[in-house]
Short mmCIF file of C-alpha atoms in Angstrom, two decimals:
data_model
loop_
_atom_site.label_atom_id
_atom_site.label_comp_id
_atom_site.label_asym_id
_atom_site.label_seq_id
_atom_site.Cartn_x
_atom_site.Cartn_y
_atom_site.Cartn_z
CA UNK O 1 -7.55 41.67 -20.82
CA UNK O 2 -9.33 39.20 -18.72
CA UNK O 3 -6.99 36.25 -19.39
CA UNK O 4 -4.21 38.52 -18.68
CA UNK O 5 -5.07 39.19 -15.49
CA UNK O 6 -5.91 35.83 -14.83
CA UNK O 7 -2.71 34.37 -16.11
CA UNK O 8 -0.39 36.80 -13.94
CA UNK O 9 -2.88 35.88 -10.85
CA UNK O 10 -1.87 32.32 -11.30
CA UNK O 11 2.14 33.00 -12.33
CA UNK O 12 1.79 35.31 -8.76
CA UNK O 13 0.29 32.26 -6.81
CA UNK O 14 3.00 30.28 -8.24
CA UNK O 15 5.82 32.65 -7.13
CA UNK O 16 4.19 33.40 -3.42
CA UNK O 17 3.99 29.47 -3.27
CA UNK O 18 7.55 28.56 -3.92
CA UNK O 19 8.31 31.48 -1.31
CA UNK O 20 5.91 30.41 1.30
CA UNK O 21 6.72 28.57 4.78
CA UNK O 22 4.91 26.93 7.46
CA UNK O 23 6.50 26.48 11.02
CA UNK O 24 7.51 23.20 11.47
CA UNK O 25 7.31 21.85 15.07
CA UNK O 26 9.54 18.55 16.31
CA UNK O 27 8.32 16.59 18.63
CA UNK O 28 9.88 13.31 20.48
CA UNK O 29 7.79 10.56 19.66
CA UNK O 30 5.62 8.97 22.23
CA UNK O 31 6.36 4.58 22.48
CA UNK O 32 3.93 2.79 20.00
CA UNK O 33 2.99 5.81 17.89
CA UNK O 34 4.80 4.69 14.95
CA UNK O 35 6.10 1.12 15.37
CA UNK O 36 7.13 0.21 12.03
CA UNK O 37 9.98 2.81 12.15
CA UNK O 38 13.28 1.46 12.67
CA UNK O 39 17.00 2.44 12.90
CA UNK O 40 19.35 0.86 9.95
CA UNK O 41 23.26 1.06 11.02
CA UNK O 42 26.02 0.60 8.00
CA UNK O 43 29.92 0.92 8.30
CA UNK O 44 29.42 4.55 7.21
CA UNK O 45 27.75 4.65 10.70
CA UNK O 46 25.63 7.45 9.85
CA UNK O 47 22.09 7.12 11.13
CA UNK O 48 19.34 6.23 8.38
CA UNK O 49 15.96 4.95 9.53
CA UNK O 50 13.33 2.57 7.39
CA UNK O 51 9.99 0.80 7.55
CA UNK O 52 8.96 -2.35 8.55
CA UNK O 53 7.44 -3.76 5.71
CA UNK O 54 7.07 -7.38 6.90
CA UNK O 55 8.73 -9.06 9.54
CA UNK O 56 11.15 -10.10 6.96
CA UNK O 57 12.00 -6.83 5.05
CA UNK O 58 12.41 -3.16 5.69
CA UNK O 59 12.23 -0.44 3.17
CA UNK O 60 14.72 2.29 3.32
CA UNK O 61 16.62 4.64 0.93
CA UNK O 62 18.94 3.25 -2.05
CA UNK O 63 21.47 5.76 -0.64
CA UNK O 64 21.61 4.66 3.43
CA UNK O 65 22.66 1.08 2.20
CA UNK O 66 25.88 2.15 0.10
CA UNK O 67 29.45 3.68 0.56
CA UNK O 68 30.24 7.25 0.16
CA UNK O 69 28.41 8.96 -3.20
CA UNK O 70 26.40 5.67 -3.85
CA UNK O 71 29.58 3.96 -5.37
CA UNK O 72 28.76 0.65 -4.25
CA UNK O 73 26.16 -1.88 -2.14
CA UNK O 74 27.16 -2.91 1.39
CA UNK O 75 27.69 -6.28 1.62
CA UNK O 76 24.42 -7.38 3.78
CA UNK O 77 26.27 -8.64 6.60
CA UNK O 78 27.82 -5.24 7.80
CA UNK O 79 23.67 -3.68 8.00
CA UNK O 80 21.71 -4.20 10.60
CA UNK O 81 18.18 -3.04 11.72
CA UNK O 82 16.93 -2.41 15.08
CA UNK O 83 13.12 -1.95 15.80
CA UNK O 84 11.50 -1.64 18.88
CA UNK O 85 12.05 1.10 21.54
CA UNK O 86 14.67 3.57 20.14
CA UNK O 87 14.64 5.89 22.71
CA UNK O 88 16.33 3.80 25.70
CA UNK O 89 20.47 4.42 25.77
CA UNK O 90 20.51 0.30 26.01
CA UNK O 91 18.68 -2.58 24.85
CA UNK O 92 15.01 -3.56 26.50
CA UNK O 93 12.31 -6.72 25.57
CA UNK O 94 10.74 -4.27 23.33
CA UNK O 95 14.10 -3.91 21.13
CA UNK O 96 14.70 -6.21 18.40
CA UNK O 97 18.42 -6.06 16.40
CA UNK O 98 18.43 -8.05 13.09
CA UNK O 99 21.34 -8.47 10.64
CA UNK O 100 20.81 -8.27 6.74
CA UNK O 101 20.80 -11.47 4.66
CA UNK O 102 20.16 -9.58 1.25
CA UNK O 103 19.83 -5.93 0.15
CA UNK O 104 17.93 -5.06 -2.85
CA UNK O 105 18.75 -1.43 -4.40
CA UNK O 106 16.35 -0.37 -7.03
CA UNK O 107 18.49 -1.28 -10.34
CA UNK O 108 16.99 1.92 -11.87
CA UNK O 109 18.23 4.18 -9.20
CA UNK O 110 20.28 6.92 -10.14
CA UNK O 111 21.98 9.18 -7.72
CA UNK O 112 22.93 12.03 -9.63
CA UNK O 113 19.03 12.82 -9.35
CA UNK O 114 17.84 10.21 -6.50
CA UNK O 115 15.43 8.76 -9.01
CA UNK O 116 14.17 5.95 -7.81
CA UNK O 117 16.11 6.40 -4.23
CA UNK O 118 14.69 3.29 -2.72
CA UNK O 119 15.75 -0.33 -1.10
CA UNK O 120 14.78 -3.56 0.29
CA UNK O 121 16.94 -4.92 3.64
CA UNK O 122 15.90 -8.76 3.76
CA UNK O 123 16.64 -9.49 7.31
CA UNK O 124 18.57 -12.66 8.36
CA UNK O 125 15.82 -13.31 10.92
CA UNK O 126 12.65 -11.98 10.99
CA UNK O 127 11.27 -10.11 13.59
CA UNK O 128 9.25 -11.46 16.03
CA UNK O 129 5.40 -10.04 15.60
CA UNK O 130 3.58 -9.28 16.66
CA UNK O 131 5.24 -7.77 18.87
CA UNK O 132 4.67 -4.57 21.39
CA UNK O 133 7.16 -2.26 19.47
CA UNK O 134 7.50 -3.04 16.29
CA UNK O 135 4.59 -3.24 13.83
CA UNK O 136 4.12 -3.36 9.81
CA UNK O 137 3.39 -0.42 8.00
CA UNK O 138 0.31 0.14 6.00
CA UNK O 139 0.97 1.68 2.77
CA UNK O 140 -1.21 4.65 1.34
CA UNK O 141 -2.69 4.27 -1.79
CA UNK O 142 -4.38 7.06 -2.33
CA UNK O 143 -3.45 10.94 -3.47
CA UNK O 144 -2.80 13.41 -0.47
CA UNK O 145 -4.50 16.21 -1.21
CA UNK O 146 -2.75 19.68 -1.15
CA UNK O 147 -2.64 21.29 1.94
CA UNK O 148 -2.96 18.10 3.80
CA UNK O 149 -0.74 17.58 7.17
CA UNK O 150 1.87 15.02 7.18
CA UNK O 151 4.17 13.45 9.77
CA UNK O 152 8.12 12.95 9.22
CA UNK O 153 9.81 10.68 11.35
CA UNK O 154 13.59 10.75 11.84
CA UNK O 155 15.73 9.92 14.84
CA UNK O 156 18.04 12.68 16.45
CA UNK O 157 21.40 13.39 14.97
CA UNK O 158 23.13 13.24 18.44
CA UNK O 159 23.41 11.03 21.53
CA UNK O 160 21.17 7.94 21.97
CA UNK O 161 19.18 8.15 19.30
CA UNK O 162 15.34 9.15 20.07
CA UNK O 163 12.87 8.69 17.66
CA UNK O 164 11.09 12.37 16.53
CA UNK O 165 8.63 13.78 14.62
CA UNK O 166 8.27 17.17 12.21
CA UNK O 167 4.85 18.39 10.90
CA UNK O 168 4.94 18.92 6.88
CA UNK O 169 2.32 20.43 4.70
CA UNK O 170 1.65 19.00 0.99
CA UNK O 171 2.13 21.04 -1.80
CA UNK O 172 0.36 21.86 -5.26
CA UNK O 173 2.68 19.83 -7.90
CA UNK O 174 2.68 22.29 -10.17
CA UNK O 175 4.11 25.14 -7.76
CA UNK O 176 7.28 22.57 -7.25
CA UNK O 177 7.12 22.14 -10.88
CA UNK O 178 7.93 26.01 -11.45
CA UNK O 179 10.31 26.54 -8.84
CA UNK O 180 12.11 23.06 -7.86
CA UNK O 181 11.84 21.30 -11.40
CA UNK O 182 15.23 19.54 -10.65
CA UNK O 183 14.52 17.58 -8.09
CA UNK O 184 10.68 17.86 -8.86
CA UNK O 185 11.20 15.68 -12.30
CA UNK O 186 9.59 12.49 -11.31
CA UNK O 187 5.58 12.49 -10.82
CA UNK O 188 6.60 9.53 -7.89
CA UNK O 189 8.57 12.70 -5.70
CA UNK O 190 5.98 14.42 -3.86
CA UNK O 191 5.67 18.16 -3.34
CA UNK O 192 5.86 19.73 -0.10
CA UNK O 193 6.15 23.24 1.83
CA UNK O 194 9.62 24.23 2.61
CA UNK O 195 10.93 23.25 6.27
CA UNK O 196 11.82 25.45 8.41
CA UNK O 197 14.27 22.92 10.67
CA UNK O 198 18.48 23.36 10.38
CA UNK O 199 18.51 19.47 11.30
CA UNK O 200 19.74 17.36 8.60
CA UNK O 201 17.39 14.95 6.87
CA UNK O 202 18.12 11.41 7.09
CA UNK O 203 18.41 8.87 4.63
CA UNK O 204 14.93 7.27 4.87
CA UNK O 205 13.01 8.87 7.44
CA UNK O 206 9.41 7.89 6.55
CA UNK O 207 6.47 10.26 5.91
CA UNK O 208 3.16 9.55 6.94
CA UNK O 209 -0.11 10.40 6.32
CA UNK O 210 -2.99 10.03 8.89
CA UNK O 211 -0.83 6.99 9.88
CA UNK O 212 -0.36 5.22 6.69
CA UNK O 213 3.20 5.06 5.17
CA UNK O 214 2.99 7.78 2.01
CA UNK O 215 6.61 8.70 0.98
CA UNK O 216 10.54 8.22 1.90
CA UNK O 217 12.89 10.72 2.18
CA UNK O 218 15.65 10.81 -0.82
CA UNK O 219 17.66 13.97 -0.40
CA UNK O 220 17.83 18.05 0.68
CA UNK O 221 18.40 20.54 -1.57
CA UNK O 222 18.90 23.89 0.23
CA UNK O 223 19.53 28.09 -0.40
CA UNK O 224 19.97 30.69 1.82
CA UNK O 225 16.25 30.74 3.28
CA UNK O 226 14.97 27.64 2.22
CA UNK O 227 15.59 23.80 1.59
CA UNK O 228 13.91 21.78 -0.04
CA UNK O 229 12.87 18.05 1.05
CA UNK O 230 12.85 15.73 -1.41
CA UNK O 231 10.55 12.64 -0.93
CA UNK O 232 9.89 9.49 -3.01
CA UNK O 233 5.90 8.08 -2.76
CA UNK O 234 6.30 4.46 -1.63
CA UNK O 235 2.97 4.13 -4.19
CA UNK O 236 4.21 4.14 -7.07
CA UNK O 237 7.26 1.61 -5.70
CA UNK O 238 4.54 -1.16 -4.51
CA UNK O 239 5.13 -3.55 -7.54
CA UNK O 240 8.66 -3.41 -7.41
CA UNK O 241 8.54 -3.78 -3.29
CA UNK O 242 6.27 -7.01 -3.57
CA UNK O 243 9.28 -8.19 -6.48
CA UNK O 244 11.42 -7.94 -3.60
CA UNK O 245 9.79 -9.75 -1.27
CA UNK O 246 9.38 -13.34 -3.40
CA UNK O 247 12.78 -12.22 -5.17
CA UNK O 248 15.29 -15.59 -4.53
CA UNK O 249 18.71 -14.68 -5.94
CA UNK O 250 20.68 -11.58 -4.70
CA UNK O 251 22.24 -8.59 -6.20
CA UNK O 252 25.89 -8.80 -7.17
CA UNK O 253 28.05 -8.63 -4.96
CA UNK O 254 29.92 -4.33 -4.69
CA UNK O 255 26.61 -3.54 -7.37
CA UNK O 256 27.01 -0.38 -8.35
CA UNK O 257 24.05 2.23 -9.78
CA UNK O 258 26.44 3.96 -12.16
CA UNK O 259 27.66 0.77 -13.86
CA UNK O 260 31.46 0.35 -13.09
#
């Protein structure tokens, strides 16, 4: 009788956990708070944001650097990054505009389930640093612990674009696990409360944790109450990062994650 009870307390906690929300709050981002974010522009000219990872590379989604439904790579020359101040209408000493030399796609991403959702922009020229506005990003290492608060940071969908911020709370793993399992599948996505913003995610907007870089953002999976952000831990990517980073020749040319 005792484990019975026990066992539906925990199946209960699990059910009131996929259901519950925190309020997120945005916030426009003060100058210098998180100087390793940047903006990356693509012919697609949708708005996708990565991290400064040295003054050579930035880390950003697989998706942001490819053409409609992740068909094929941009060739590196149509990319560019721009760190620095983001939220001036027109270029200042603080802004810094790079164009791509390479752009490395994880070759076991798959987009059907954003498993391993993650790239490398080599830039042509490296940023100059250090520098006022643009810093590199430390990486965490360690677990975030549930219930921990987190920072997403995005630019706005509309107008100039200014650099914001959204609160998110971690999540126990296993209450994704019983409600989310599909996008849930890889222990590298990490588990977080639903968020309550209508804004669009975009294609990596960086998550960190008391300032260090913890996770990327891959993809949204929504209902009718809730959605569902999906977020790749730049952890378990650090080997394949630091490959990318000595790596001398360059994908081929139109690569393509599904293999045509």
């Amino acid at each position: 009788m005792g484990k019975a009870v026990i066992t539906s307390i925990v199946l209960l906690g699990a059910i009131l956990g996929c259901q519950a929300q925190t309020e997120t709050v945005v916030r426009n981002v003060g100058f210098g708070e998180y100087p390793s974010v940047v903006f990356v522009s693509t012919p697609r000219h949708q708005r996708c944001m990565g991290t400064v990872i040295n003054a050579n590379h930035v880390l950003t989604s697989g998706t942001c650097v490819m053409t409609d439904g992740a068909a094929r790579i941009y060739p590196a020359l149509l990319v560019q990054v721009v760190g620095g101040d983001l939220s001036v209408p027109n270029p200042v000493v603080t802004q810094q505009t790079r164009v791509a030399q390479h752009i490395f796609v994880h070759e076991h991403f798959r987009p059907r389930t954003n498993d391993n959702n993650v790239a490398i922009i080599r830039l042509a020229e490296p940023f100059h640093l250090p520098s006022n506005g643009i810093e590199e990003a430390h990486i965490r290492m360690r677990i975030v612990p549930q219930g921990h608060q987190c920072d997403v940071v995005r630019a706005t969908l509309t107008g100039n674009p200014v650099l914001q911020a959204y609160n998110v709370q971690i999540r126990n793993r296993n209450l994704c696990d019983s409600c989310c399992l599909d996008i849930f599948r890889e222990e590298s996505n990490i588990c977080t409360e639903p968020i309550t913003i209508s804004d669009s995610l975009l294609q990596g907007d960086s998550m960190f944790c008391d300032g260090e870089l913890t996770a990327i953002a891959a993809t949204i999976v929504s209902n009718d109450q809730t959605r569902e952000f999906h977020f790749n831990q730049v952890r378990f990517f650090t080997h394949w990062i630091q490959q990318q980073l000595i790596r001398t020749q360059p994908m081929p040319e139109g690569w393509s994650p599904n293999g045509v």
